PDB file of C-alpha atoms in Angstrom:
ATOM      1  CA  MET A  20       0.000   0.000   0.000  1.00 63.00           C
ATOM      2  CA  SER A  21       1.524   3.288  -1.050  1.00 81.00           C
ATOM      3  CA  ILE A  22       0.998   6.559   0.758  1.00 92.00           C
ATOM      4  CA  ASP A  23       0.720   9.876  -1.055  1.00 96.00           C
ATOM      5  CA  PRO A  24       3.917  11.823  -0.280  1.00 97.00           C
ATOM      6  CA  ARG A  25       1.840  14.957   0.353  1.00 97.00           C
ATOM      7  CA  VAL A  26      -0.112  13.183   3.083  1.00 97.00           C
ATOM      8  CA  ALA A  27       3.117  11.851   4.581  1.00 98.00           C
ATOM      9  CA  LEU A  28       4.620  15.350   4.483  1.00 98.00           C
ATOM     10  CA  GLN A  29       1.587  16.748   6.305  1.00 98.00           C
ATOM     11  CA  SER A  30       2.044  14.092   8.990  1.00 98.00           C
ATOM     12  CA  LEU A  31       5.726  14.978   9.291  1.00 98.00           C
ATOM     13  CA  SER A  32       4.878  18.677   9.594  1.00 98.00           C
ATOM     14  CA  ALA A  33       2.320  17.896  12.290  1.00 98.00           C
ATOM     15  CA  ALA A  34       4.894  15.799  14.172  1.00 98.00           C
ATOM     16  CA  LEU A  35       7.377  18.690  14.040  1.00 98.00           C
ATOM     17  CA  GLU A  36       4.715  21.083  15.361  1.00 98.00           C
ATOM     18  CA  GLU A  37       3.893  18.679  18.204  1.00 97.00           C
ATOM     19  CA  HIS A  38       7.572  18.434  19.086  1.00 97.00           C
ATOM     20  CA  LEU A  39       7.808  22.216  19.283  1.00 97.00           C
ATOM     21  CA  VAL A  40       4.796  22.319  21.598  1.00 97.00           C
ATOM     22  CA  ALA A  41       6.233  19.541  23.782  1.00 96.00           C
ATOM     23  CA  ALA A  42       9.680  21.160  23.895  1.00 96.00           C
ATOM     24  CA  SER A  43       8.260  24.548  24.847  1.00 96.00           C
ATOM     25  CA  ALA A  44       6.302  22.932  27.691  1.00 96.00           C
ATOM     26  CA  ARG A  45       9.170  20.655  28.799  1.00 94.00           C
ATOM     27  CA  ARG A  46       9.103  19.677  32.464  1.00 92.00           C
ATOM     28  CA  GLY A  47      12.715  18.880  33.077  1.00 90.00           C
ATOM     29  CA  GLU A  48      15.250  16.503  31.639  1.00 89.00           C
ATOM     30  CA  GLY A  49      13.795  13.346  30.119  1.00 88.00           C
ATOM     31  CA  ASP A  50      10.248  14.700  29.756  1.00 93.00           C
ATOM     32  CA  PRO A  51       8.209  11.787  28.342  1.00 95.00           C
ATOM     33  CA  ASN A  52       6.126  14.129  26.159  1.00 95.00           C
ATOM     34  CA  VAL A  53       9.251  15.476  24.461  1.00 95.00           C
ATOM     35  CA  GLU A  54      10.626  11.974  24.038  1.00 95.00           C
ATOM     36  CA  ALA A  55       7.375  10.742  22.491  1.00 96.00           C
ATOM     37  CA  ALA A  56       7.297  13.730  20.140  1.00 96.00           C
ATOM     38  CA  PHE A  57      10.926  13.071  19.201  1.00 95.00           C
ATOM     39  CA  PHE A  58      10.153   9.503  18.182  1.00 96.00           C
ATOM     40  CA  ALA A  59       6.993  10.605  16.377  1.00 97.00           C
ATOM     41  CA  ILE A  60       9.154  12.841  14.166  1.00 97.00           C
ATOM     42  CA  ALA A  61      11.486   9.937  13.383  1.00 96.00           C
ATOM     43  CA  ASP A  62       8.565   7.665  12.503  1.00 97.00           C
ATOM     44  CA  ALA A  63       6.803  10.295  10.379  1.00 98.00           C
ATOM     45  CA  PHE A  64      10.041  11.100   8.578  1.00 97.00           C
ATOM     46  CA  GLU A  65      10.623   7.469   7.653  1.00 96.00           C
ATOM     47  CA  VAL A  66       7.088   7.204   6.257  1.00 97.00           C
ATOM     48  CA  TYR A  67       7.620  10.402   4.252  1.00 98.00           C
ATOM     49  CA  GLU A  68      11.007   9.258   2.943  1.00 97.00           C
ATOM     50  CA  ASP A  69       9.541   5.902   1.874  1.00 97.00           C
ATOM     51  CA  ALA A  70       6.535   7.536   0.201  1.00 97.00           C
ATOM     52  CA  LEU A  71       8.754  10.049  -1.590  1.00 97.00           C
ATOM     53  CA  TYR A  72      11.036   7.315  -2.867  1.00 97.00           C
ATOM     54  CA  GLU A  73       8.180   5.060  -3.941  1.00 96.00           C
ATOM     55  CA  ALA A  74       6.393   7.851  -5.804  1.00 96.00           C
ATOM     56  CA  TYR A  75       9.337   9.722  -7.325  1.00 97.00           C
ATOM     57  CA  SER A  76      12.512   7.675  -6.704  1.00 97.00           C
ATOM     58  CA  GLU A  77      13.759  10.634  -4.659  1.00 97.00           C
ATOM     59  CA  VAL A  78      15.169  11.023  -1.141  1.00 96.00           C
ATOM     60  CA  THR A  79      15.879  13.896   1.213  1.00 96.00           C
ATOM     61  CA  PRO A  80      19.317  14.967   2.469  1.00 95.00           C
ATOM     62  CA  LEU A  81      18.227  14.092   6.012  1.00 93.00           C
ATOM     63  CA  GLN A  82      19.017  11.049   8.122  1.00 92.00           C
ATOM     64  CA  VAL A  83      17.483   9.587  11.305  1.00 89.00           C
ATOM     65  CA  PHE A  84      20.051   8.197  13.748  1.00 85.00           C
ATOM     66  CA  ASP A  85      19.258   5.020  15.662  1.00 76.00           C
ATOM     67  CA  ASP A  86      21.167   5.702  18.863  1.00 66.00           C
ATOM     68  CA  GLU A  87      23.473   8.159  20.589  1.00 61.00           C
ATOM     69  CA  GLU A  88      26.644   6.205  19.805  1.00 50.00           C
ATOM     70  CA  GLU A  89      25.913   6.305  16.088  1.00 52.00           C
ATOM     71  CA  ASP A  90      25.085  10.002  16.483  1.00 51.00           C
ATOM     72  CA  GLU A  91      28.464  10.760  18.017  1.00 59.00           C
ATOM     73  CA  ASP A  92      30.377   8.724  15.416  1.00 60.00           C
ATOM     74  CA  SER A  93      28.587  10.401  12.535  1.00 61.00           C
ATOM     75  CA  LEU A  94      29.035  13.840  14.066  1.00 65.00           C
ATOM     76  CA  ASP A  95      32.765  13.201  14.447  1.00 68.00           C
ATOM     77  CA  ASP A  96      32.963  12.076  10.807  1.00 70.00           C
ATOM     78  CA  ASP A  97      31.017  15.139   9.660  1.00 67.00           C
ATOM     79  CA  LEU A  98      33.253  17.478  11.636  1.00 72.00           C
ATOM     80  CA  GLU A  99      36.379  15.825  10.229  1.00 74.00           C
ATOM     81  CA  SER A 100      35.114  16.192   6.663  1.00 70.00           C
ATOM     82  CA  LEU A 101      34.407  19.884   7.257  1.00 74.00           C
ATOM     83  CA  GLU A 102      37.934  20.429   8.561  1.00 69.00           C
ATOM     84  CA  ASP A 103      39.516  18.912   5.405  1.00 58.00           C
TER      85      ASP A 103
END
Protein backbone atom coordinates (compact mmCIF):
# COMPACT_ATOMS: atom_id res chain seq x y z
CA MET A 1 0.00 0.00 0.00
CA SER A 2 1.52 3.29 -1.05
CA ILE A 3 1.00 6.56 0.76
CA ASP A 4 0.72 9.88 -1.06
CA PRO A 5 3.92 11.82 -0.28
CA ARG A 6 1.84 14.96 0.35
CA VAL A 7 -0.11 13.18 3.08
CA ALA A 8 3.12 11.85 4.58
CA LEU A 9 4.62 15.35 4.48
CA GLN A 10 1.59 16.75 6.30
CA SER A 11 2.04 14.09 8.99
CA LEU A 12 5.73 14.98 9.29
CA SER A 13 4.88 18.68 9.59
CA ALA A 14 2.32 17.90 12.29
CA ALA A 15 4.89 15.80 14.17
CA LEU A 16 7.38 18.69 14.04
CA GLU A 17 4.71 21.08 15.36
CA GLU A 18 3.89 18.68 18.20
CA HIS A 19 7.57 18.43 19.09
CA LEU A 20 7.81 22.22 19.28
CA VAL A 21 4.80 22.32 21.60
CA ALA A 22 6.23 19.54 23.78
CA ALA A 23 9.68 21.16 23.90
CA SER A 24 8.26 24.55 24.85
CA ALA A 25 6.30 22.93 27.69
CA ARG A 26 9.17 20.65 28.80
CA ARG A 27 9.10 19.68 32.46
CA GLY A 28 12.71 18.88 33.08
CA GLU A 29 15.25 16.50 31.64
CA GLY A 30 13.80 13.35 30.12
CA ASP A 31 10.25 14.70 29.76
CA PRO A 32 8.21 11.79 28.34
CA ASN A 33 6.13 14.13 26.16
CA VAL A 34 9.25 15.48 24.46
CA GLU A 35 10.63 11.97 24.04
CA ALA A 36 7.38 10.74 22.49
CA ALA A 37 7.30 13.73 20.14
CA PHE A 38 10.93 13.07 19.20
CA PHE A 39 10.15 9.50 18.18
CA ALA A 40 6.99 10.60 16.38
CA ILE A 41 9.15 12.84 14.17
CA ALA A 42 11.49 9.94 13.38
CA ASP A 43 8.57 7.66 12.50
CA ALA A 44 6.80 10.30 10.38
CA PHE A 45 10.04 11.10 8.58
CA GLU A 46 10.62 7.47 7.65
CA VAL A 47 7.09 7.20 6.26
CA TYR A 48 7.62 10.40 4.25
CA GLU A 49 11.01 9.26 2.94
CA ASP A 50 9.54 5.90 1.87
CA ALA A 51 6.54 7.54 0.20
CA LEU A 52 8.75 10.05 -1.59
CA TYR A 53 11.04 7.31 -2.87
CA GLU A 54 8.18 5.06 -3.94
CA ALA A 55 6.39 7.85 -5.80
CA TYR A 56 9.34 9.72 -7.32
CA SER A 57 12.51 7.68 -6.70
CA GLU A 58 13.76 10.63 -4.66
CA VAL A 59 15.17 11.02 -1.14
CA THR A 60 15.88 13.90 1.21
CA PRO A 61 19.32 14.97 2.47
CA LEU A 62 18.23 14.09 6.01
CA GLN A 63 19.02 11.05 8.12
CA VAL A 64 17.48 9.59 11.31
CA PHE A 65 20.05 8.20 13.75
CA ASP A 66 19.26 5.02 15.66
CA ASP A 67 21.17 5.70 18.86
CA GLU A 68 23.47 8.16 20.59
CA GLU A 69 26.64 6.20 19.80
CA GLU A 70 25.91 6.30 16.09
CA ASP A 71 25.08 10.00 16.48
CA GLU A 72 28.46 10.76 18.02
CA ASP A 73 30.38 8.72 15.42
CA SER A 74 28.59 10.40 12.54
CA LEU A 75 29.03 13.84 14.07
CA ASP A 76 32.77 13.20 14.45
CA ASP A 77 32.96 12.08 10.81
CA ASP A 78 31.02 15.14 9.66
CA LEU A 79 33.25 17.48 11.64
CA GLU A 80 36.38 15.83 10.23
CA SER A 81 35.11 16.19 6.66
CA LEU A 82 34.41 19.88 7.26
CA GLU A 83 37.93 20.43 8.56
CA ASP A 84 39.52 18.91 5.40
